[in-house]
JSON list of C-alpha atoms and ligand atoms in Angstrom, two decimals:
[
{"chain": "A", "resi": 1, "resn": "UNK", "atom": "CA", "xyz": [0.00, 0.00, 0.00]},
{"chain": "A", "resi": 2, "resn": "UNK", "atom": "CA", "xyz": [1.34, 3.42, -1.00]},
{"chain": "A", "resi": 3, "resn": "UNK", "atom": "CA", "xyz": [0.78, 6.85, 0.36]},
{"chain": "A", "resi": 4, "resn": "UNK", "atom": "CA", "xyz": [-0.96, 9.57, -1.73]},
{"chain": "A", "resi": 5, "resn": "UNK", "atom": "CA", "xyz": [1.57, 12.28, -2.49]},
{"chain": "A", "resi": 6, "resn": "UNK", "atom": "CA", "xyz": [0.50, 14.83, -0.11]},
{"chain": "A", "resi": 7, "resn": "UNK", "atom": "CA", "xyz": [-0.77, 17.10, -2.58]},
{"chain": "A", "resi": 8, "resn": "UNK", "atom": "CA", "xyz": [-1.42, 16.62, -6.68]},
{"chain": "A", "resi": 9, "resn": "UNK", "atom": "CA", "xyz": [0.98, 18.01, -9.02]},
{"chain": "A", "resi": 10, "resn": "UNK", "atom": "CA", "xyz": [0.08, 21.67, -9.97]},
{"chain": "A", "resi": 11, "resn": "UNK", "atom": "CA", "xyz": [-2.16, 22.30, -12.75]},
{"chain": "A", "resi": 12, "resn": "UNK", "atom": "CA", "xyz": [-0.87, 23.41, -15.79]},
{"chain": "A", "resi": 13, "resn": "UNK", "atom": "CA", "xyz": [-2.19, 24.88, -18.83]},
{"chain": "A", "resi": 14, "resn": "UNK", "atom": "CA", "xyz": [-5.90, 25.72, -19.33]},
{"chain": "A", "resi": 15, "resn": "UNK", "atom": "CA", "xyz": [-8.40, 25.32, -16.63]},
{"chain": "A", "resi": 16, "resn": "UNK", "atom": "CA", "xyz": [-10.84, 26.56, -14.35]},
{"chain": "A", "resi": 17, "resn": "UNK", "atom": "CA", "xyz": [-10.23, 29.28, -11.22]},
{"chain": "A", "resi": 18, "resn": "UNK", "atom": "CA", "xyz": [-11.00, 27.05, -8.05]},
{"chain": "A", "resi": 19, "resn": "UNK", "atom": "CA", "xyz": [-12.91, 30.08, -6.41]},
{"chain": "A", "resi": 20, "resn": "UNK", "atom": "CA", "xyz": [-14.80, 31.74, -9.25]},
{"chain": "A", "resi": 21, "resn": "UNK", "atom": "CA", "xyz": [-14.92, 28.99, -11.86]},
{"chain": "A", "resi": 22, "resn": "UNK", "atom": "CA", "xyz": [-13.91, 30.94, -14.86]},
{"chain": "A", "resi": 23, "resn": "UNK", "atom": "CA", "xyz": [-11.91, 29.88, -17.18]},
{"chain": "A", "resi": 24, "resn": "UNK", "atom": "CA", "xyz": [-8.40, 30.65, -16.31]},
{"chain": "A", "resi": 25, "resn": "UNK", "atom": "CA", "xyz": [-5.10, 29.32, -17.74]},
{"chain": "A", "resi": 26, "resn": "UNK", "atom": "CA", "xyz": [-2.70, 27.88, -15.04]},
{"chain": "A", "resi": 27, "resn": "UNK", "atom": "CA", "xyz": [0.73, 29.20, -15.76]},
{"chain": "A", "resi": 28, "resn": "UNK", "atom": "CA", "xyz": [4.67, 27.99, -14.02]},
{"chain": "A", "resi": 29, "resn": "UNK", "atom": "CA", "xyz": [6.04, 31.37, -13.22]},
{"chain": "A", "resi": 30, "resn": "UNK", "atom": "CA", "xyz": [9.79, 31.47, -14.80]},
{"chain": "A", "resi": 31, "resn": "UNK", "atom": "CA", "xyz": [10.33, 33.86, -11.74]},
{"chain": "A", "resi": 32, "resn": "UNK", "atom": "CA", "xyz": [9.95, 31.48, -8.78]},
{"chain": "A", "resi": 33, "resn": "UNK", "atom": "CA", "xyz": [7.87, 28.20, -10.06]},
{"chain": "A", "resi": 34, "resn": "UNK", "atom": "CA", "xyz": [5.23, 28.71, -8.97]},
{"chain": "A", "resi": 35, "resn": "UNK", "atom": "CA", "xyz": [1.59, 28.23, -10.65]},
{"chain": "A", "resi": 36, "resn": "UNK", "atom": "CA", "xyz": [0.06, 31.45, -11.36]},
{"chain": "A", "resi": 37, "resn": "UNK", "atom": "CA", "xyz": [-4.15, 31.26, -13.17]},
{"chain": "A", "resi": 38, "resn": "UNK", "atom": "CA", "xyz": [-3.95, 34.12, -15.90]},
{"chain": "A", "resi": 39, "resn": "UNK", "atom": "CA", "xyz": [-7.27, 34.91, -18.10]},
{"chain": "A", "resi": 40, "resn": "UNK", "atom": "CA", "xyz": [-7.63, 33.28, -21.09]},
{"chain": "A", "resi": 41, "resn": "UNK", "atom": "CA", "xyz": [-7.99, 36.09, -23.34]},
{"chain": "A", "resi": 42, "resn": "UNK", "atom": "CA", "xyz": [-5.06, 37.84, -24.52]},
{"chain": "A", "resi": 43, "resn": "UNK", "atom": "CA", "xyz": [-4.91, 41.02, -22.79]},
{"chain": "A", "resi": 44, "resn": "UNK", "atom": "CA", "xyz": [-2.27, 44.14, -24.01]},
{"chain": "A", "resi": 45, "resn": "UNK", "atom": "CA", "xyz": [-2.91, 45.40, -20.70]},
{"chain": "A", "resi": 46, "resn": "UNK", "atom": "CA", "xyz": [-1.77, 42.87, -18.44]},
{"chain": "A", "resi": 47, "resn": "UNK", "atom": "CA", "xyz": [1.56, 42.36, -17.14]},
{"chain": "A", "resi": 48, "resn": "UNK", "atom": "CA", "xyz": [1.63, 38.48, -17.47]},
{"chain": "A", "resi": 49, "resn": "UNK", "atom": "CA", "xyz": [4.22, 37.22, -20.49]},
{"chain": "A", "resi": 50, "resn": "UNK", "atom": "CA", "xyz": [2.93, 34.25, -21.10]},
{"chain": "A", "resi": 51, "resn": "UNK", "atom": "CA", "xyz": [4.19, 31.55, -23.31]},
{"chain": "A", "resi": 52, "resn": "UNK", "atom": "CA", "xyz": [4.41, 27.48, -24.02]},
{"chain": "A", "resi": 53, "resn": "UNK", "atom": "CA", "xyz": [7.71, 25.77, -23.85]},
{"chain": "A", "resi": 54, "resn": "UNK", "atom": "CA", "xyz": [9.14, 23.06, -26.02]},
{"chain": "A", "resi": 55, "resn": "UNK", "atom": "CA", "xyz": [7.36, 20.27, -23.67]},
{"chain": "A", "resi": 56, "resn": "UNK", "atom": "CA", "xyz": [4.41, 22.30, -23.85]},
{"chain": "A", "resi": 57, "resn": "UNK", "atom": "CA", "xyz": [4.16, 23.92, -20.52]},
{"chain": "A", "resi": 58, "resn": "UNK", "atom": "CA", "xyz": [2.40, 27.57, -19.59]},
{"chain": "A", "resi": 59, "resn": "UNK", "atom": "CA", "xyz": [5.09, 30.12, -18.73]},
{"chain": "A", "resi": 60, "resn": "UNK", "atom": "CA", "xyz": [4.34, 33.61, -17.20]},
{"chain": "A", "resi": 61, "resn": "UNK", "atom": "CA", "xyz": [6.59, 36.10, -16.79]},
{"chain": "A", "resi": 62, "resn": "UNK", "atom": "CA", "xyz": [5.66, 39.15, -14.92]},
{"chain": "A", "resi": 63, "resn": "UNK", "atom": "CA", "xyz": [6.88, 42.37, -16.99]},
{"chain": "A", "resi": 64, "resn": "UNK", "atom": "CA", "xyz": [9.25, 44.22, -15.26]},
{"chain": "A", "resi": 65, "resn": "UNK", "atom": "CA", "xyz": [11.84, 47.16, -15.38]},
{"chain": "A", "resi": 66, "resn": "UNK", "atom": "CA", "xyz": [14.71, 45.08, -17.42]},
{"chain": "A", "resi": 67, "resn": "UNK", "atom": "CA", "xyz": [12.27, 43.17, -19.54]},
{"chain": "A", "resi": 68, "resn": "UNK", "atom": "CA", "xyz": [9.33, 45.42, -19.85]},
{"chain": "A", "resi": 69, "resn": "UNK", "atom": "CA", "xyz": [7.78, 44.25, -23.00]},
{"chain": "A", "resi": 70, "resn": "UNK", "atom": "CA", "xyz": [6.97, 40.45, -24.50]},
{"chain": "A", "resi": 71, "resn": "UNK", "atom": "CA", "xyz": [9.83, 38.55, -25.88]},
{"chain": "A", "resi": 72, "resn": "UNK", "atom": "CA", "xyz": [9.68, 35.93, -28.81]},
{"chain": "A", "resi": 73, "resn": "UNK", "atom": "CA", "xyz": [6.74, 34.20, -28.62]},
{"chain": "A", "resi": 74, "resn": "UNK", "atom": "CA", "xyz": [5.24, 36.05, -25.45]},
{"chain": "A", "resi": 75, "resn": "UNK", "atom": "CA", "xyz": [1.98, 37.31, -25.45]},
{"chain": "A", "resi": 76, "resn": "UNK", "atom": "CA", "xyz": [0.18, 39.64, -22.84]},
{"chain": "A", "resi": 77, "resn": "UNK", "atom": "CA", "xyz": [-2.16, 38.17, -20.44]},
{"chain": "A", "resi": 78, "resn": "UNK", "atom": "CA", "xyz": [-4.07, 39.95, -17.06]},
{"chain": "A", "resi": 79, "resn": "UNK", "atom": "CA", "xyz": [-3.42, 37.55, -13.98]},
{"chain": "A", "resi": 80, "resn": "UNK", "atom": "CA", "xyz": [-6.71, 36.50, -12.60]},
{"chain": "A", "resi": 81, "resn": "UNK", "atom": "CA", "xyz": [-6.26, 37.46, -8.99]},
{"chain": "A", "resi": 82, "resn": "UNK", "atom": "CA", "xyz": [-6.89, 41.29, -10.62]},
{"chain": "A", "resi": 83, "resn": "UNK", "atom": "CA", "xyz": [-9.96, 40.09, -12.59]},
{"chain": "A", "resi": 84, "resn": "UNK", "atom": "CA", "xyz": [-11.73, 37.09, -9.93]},
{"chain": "A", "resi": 85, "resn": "UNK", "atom": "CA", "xyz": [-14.45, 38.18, -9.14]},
{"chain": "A", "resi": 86, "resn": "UNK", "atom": "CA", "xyz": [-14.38, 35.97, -5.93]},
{"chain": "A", "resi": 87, "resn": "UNK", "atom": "CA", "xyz": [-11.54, 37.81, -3.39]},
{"chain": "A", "resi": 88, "resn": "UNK", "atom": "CA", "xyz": [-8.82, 35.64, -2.71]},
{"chain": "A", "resi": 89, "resn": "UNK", "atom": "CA", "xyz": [-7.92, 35.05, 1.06]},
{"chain": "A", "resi": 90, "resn": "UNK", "atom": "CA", "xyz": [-4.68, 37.10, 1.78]},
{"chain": "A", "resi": 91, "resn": "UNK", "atom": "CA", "xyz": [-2.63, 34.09, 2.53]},
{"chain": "A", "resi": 92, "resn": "UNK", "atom": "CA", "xyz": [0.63, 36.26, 2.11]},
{"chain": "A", "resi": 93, "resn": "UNK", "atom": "CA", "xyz": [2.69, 38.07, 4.84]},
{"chain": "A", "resi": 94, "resn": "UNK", "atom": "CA", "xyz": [4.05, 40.06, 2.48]},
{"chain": "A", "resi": 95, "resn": "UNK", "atom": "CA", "xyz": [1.23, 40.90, 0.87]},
{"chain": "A", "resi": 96, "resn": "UNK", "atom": "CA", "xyz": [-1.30, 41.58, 3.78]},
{"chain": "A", "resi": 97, "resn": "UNK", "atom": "CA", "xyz": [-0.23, 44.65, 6.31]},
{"chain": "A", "resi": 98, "resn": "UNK", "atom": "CA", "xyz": [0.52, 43.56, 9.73]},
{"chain": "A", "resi": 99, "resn": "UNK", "atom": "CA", "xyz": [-2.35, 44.26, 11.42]},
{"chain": "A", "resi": 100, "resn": "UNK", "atom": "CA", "xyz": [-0.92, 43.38, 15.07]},
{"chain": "A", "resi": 101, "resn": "UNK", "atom": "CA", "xyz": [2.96, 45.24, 15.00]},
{"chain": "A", "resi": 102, "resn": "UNK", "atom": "CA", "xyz": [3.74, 46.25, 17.94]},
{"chain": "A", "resi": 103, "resn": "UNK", "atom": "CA", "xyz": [0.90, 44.49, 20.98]},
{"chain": "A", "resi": 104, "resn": "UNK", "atom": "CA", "xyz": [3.18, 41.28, 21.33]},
{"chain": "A", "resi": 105, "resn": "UNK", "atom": "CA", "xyz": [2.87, 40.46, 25.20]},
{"chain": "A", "resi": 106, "resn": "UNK", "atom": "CA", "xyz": [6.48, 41.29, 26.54]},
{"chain": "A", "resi": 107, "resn": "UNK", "atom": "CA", "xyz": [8.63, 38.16, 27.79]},
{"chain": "A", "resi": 108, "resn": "UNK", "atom": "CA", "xyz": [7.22, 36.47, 30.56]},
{"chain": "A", "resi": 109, "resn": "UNK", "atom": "CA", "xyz": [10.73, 36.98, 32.15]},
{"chain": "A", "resi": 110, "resn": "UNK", "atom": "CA", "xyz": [10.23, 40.95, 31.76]},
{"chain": "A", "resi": 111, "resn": "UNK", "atom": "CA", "xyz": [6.41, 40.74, 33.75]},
{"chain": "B", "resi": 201, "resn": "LIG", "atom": "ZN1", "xyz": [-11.40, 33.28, -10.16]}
]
């Protein structure tokens, strides 16, 4: 008997937002490797370079100041978080503001 792996292999390629339902296309960010959902539509407004590599996997790349425009094969996509019309929890420190800075208790061995 053999254990599940403790959690599937990310989606890749096109598929459906697990909040909202849309359609969405699941991307590998070249940045980090992570999965990132992008619309479907191409979108000369977004910020997501997306393109398919030679085994066929979705690539984003997020435009940024050295590489500001799509490259090759790119094209322009908007990242779902900004269109989803269901708001995503804010799982990320970074991201959210901390809310409690400052009211940790102070050491017990300073009471
Ligand atoms: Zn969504």
């Amino acid at each position: 008997m053999s254990f599940p792996p403790p959690r599937p292999a990310p989606h890749n390629g096109p598929g459906t937002c697990t909040r909202c339902h849309q359609a969405v296309i699941y991307c590998l960010t070249a940045e980090n490797k992570v999965t990132r959902a992008v619309d479907p539509e191409r979108n000369p407004n977004g910020n997501q370079a997306v393109h398919q590599d030679h085994t066929g996997r979705w690539i984003a790349r997020q435009l940024d100041r050295e590489r500001p425009t799509p490259e090759h094969a790119e094209v322009l996509h908007m990242p779902h978080v900004a269109t989803c019309p269901v708001p995503a929890p804010r799982p990320s420190r970074a991201a959210a503001p901390r809310q409690r800075r400052g009211v940790r208790p102070a050491p017990w061995w300073r009471r």
